[in-house]
Coordinates of C-alpha atoms in Angstrom, one line a residue:
X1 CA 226.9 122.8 114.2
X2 CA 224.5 126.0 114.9
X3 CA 221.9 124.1 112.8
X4 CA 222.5 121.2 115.6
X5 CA 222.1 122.8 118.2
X6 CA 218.6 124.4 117.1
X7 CA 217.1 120.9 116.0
X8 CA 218.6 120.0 119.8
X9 CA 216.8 123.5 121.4
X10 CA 213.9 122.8 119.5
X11 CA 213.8 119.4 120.3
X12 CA 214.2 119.7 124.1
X13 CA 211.2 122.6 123.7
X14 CA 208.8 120.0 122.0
X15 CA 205.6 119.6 124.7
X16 CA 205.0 116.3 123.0
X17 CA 208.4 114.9 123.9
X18 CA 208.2 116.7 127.5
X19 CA 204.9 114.5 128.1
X20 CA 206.0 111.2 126.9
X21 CA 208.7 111.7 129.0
X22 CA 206.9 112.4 131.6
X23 CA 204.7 109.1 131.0
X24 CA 207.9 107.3 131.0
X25 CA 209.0 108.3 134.1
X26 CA 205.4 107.2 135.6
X27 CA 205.9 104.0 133.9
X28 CA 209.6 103.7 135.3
X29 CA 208.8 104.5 139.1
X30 CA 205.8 101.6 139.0
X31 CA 208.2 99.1 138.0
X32 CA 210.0 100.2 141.1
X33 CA 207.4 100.2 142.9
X34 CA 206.5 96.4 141.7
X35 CA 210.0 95.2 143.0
X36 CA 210.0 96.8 146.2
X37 CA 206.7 94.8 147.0
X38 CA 208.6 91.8 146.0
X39 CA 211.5 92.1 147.5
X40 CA 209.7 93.2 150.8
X41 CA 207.6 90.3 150.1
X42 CA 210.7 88.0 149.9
X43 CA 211.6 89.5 153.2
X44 CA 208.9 88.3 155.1
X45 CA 208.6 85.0 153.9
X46 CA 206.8 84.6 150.2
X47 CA 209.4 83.6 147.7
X48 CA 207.2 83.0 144.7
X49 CA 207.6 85.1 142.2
X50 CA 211.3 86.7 141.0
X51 CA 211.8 90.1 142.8
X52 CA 213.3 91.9 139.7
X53 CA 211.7 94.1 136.8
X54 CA 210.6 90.6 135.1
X55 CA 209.2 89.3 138.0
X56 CA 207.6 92.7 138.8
X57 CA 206.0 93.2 135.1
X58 CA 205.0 89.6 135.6
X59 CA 203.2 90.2 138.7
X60 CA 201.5 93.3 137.6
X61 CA 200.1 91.3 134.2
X62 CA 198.3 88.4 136.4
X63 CA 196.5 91.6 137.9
X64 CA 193.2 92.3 136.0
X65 CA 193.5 94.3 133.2
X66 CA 197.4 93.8 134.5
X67 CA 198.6 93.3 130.1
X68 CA 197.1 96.5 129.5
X69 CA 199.1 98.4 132.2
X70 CA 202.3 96.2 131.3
X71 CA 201.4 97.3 127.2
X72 CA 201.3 100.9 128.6
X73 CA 204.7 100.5 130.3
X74 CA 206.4 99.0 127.3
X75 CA 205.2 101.6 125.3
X76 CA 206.7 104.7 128.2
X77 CA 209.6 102.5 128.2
X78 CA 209.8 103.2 124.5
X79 CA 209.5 106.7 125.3
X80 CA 212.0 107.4 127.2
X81 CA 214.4 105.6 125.0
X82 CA 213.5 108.0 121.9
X83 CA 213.9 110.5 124.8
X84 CA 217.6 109.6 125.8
X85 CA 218.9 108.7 121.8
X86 CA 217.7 112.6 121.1
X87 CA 219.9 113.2 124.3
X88 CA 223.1 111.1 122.9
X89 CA 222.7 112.8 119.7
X90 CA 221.5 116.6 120.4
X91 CA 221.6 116.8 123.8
X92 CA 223.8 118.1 127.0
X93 CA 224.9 121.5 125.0
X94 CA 225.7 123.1 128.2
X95 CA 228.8 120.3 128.2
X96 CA 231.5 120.0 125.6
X97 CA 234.5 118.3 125.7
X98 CA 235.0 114.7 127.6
X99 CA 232.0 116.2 129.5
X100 CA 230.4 115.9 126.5
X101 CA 231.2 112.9 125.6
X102 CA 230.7 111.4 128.8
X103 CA 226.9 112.5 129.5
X104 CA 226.0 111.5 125.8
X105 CA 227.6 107.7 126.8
X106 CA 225.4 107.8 129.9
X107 CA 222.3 108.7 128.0
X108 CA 222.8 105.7 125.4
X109 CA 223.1 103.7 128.6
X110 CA 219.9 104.9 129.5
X111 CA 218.4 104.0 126.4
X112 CA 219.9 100.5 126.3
X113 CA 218.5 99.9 130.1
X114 CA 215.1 101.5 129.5
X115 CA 214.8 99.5 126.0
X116 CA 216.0 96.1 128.4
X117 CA 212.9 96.5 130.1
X118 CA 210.3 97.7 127.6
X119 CA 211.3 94.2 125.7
X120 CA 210.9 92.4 128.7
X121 CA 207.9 94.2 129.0
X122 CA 206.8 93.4 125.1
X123 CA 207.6 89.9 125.9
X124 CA 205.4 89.8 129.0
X125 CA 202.3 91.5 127.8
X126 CA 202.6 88.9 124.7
X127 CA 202.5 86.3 126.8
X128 CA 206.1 84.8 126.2
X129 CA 209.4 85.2 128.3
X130 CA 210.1 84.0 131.6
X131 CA 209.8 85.8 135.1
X132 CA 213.9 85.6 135.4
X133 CA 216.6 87.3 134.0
X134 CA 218.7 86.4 131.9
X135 CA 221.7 86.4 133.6
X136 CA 222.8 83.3 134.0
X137 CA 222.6 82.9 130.2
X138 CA 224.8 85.8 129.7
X139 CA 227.6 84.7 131.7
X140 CA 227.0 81.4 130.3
X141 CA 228.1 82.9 127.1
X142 CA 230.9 85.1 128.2
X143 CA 232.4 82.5 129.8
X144 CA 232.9 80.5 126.7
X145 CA 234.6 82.9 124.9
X146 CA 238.0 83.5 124.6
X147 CA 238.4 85.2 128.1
X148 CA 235.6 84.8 129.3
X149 CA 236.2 84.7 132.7
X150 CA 238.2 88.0 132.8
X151 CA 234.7 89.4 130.7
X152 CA 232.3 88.3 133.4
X153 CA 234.4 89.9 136.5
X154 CA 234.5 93.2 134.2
X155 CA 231.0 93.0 133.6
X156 CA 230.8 92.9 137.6
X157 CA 232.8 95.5 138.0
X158 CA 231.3 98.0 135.6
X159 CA 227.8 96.9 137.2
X160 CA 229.4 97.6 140.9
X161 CA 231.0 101.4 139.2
X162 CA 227.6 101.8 138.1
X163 CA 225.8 101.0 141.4
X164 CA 228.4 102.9 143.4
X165 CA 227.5 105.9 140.7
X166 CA 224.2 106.1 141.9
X167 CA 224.8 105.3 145.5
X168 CA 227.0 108.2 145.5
X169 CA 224.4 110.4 143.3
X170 CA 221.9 109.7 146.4
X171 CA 224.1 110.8 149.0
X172 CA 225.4 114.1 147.1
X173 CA 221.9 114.6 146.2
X174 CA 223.4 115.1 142.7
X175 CA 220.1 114.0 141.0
X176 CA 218.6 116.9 142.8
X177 CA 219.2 118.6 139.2
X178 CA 216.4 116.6 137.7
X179 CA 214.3 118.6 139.7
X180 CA 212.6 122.1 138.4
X181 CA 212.8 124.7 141.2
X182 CA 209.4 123.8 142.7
X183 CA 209.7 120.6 143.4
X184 CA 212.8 121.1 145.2
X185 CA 211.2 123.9 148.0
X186 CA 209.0 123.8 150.6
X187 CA 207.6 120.4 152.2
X188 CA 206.7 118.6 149.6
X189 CA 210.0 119.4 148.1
X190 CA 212.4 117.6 150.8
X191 CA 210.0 114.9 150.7
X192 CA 210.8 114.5 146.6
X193 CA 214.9 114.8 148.1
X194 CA 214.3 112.1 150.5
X195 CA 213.0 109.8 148.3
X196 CA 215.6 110.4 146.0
X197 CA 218.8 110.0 148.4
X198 CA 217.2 107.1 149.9
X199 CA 215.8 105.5 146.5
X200 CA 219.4 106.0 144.8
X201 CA 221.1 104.6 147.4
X202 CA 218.9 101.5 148.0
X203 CA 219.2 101.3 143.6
X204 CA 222.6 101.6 143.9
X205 CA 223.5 99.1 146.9
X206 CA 221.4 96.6 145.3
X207 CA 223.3 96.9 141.4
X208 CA 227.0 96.2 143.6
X209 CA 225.8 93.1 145.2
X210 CA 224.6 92.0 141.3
X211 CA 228.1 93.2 140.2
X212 CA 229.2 91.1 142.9
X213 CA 227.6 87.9 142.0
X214 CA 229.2 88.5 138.2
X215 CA 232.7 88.6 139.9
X216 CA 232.3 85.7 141.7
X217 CA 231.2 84.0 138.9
X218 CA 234.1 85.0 137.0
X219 CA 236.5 83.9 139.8
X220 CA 234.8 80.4 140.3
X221 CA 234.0 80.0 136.4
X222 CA 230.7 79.1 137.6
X223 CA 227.7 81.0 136.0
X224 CA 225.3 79.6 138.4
X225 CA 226.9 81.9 140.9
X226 CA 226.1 85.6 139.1
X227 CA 222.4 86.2 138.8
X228 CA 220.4 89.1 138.7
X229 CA 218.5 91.6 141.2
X230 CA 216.2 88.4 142.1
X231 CA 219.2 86.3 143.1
X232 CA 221.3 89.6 144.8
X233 CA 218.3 90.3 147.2
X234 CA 218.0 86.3 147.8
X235 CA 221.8 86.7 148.8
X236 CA 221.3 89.6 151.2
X237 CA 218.0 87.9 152.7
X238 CA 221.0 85.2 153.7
X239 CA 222.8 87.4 155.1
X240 CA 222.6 88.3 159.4
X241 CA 219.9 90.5 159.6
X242 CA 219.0 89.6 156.0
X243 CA 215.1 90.2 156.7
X244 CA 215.9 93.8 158.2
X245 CA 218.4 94.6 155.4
X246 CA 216.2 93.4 152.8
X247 CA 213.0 95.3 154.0
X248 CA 215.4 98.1 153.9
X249 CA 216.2 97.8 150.6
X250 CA 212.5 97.1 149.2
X251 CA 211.7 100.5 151.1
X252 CA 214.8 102.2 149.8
X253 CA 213.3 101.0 145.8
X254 CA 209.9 102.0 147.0
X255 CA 211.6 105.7 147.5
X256 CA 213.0 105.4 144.1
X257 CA 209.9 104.8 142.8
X258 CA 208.3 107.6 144.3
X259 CA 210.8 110.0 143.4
X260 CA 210.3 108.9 139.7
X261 CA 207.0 110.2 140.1
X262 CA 207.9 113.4 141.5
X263 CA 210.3 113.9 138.6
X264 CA 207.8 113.3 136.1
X265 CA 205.7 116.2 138.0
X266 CA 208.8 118.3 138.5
X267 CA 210.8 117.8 135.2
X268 CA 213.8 119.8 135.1
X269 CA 215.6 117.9 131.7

């Protein structure tokens, strides 16, 4: 165990693992960045492309030299999923118990969302793979197995816990802790808070209306009816007030974004 727990010190210590993370995080906040000018885009009338982390690494690799940047975010994305196995396997000492257990679940849930997108991003910067999710496909599936409606509404309704996780992680400024000392005082620092509460809590909204659409589709046995981020914001932009709220949210992403930036300048891991 004490052999662990030096292999995890020495780990954590490593400046070559605290830069790649770093570049991670860089890569991470741009994608965010991507799909808030989409979504804001949607908003205000343009509706081609998909506002969603496909759609956005899409978008970026019709810019010119836009494959490189996408290769370069495939490759952070890659980075930060080394970053959070060596999490789930050494990681969290300060923890023990369910604690424990609990933080090392959330960082292979990490890996398994940041290795999502740097396939997609693989995919895109090959050339191959569409600009939508694949959501429809997945409940597709789910739904013809045995249960498969009662699977769909529970992958809705882990999607909404997770949204409402970070929702409430904005407005408790719990994620405050992924902030070194610095960039938590003076100006700059409650700027890096703001764009945290406000980015969580836009992230988070937007997750509980996909979760939603899962539900649904599980009630109605319908696939069509879930969807992904692109088809969640197309269901708020239907909604009264749906350009405001939507505008809203592609600000609120664009703050998540940013804040992914300041905690690749301010890393507290």
């Amino acid at each position: 165990m004490s052999n662990a727990k030096a292999a995890g010190r020495k780990a954590e210590d490593s400046d070559l693992l605290d830069h790649a993370v770093r570049a991670g995080l860089v890569a991470y906040g741009v994608v965010h960045l991507l799909i808030a000018f989409l979504a804001v885009r949607l908003a205000v009338g343009h509706s081609s492309g998909s506002a969603s982390s496909n759609g956005a690494l899409h978008e970026l690799a019709r810019q010119p030299f836009g494959k490189v940047l996408v290769w370069a975010i495939a490759v952070g994305m890659l980075l930060l999923v080394v970053w959070q196995l060596m999490e789930a396997v050494l990681g969290h000492r300060e923890k023990d118990g369910t604690d424990l257990a609990l933080k090392r679940a959330q960082s292979v849930a990490k890996a398994v969302i940041y290795g999502g997108l740097g396939v997609s991003a693989v995919k895109v910067a090959a050339g191959s793979g569409s600009s939508g999710g694949g959501s429809h496909s997945l409940s597709a599936k789910l739904l013809h197995l045995p249960g498969g409606p009662w699977l769909v509404g529970l992958v809705g309704l882990v999607i909404i816990a997770v949204g409402a996780g970070l929702a409430w992680n904005g407005w408790s400024e719990k994620f405050a802790e992924h902030l070194d000392v610095e960039g938590k005082s003076g100006e700059s620092g409650r700027a890096y808070l703001m764009f945290g509460k406000v980015g969580y809590i836009a992230k988070g909204l937007s997750l509980a209306v996909v979760g939603g659409l899962f539900v649904y589709a599980g009630i109605s046995h319908d696939p069509k009816k879930s969807g992904g981020l692109d088809q969640a914001l197309h269901k708020v932009l239907q909604q009264p007030f749906g350009v405001v709220l939507l505008v809203a949210i592609g600000l609120g992403l664009a703050c998540y974004g940013l804040f992914c930036f300041a905690r690749a300048r301010h890393l507290s891991r």
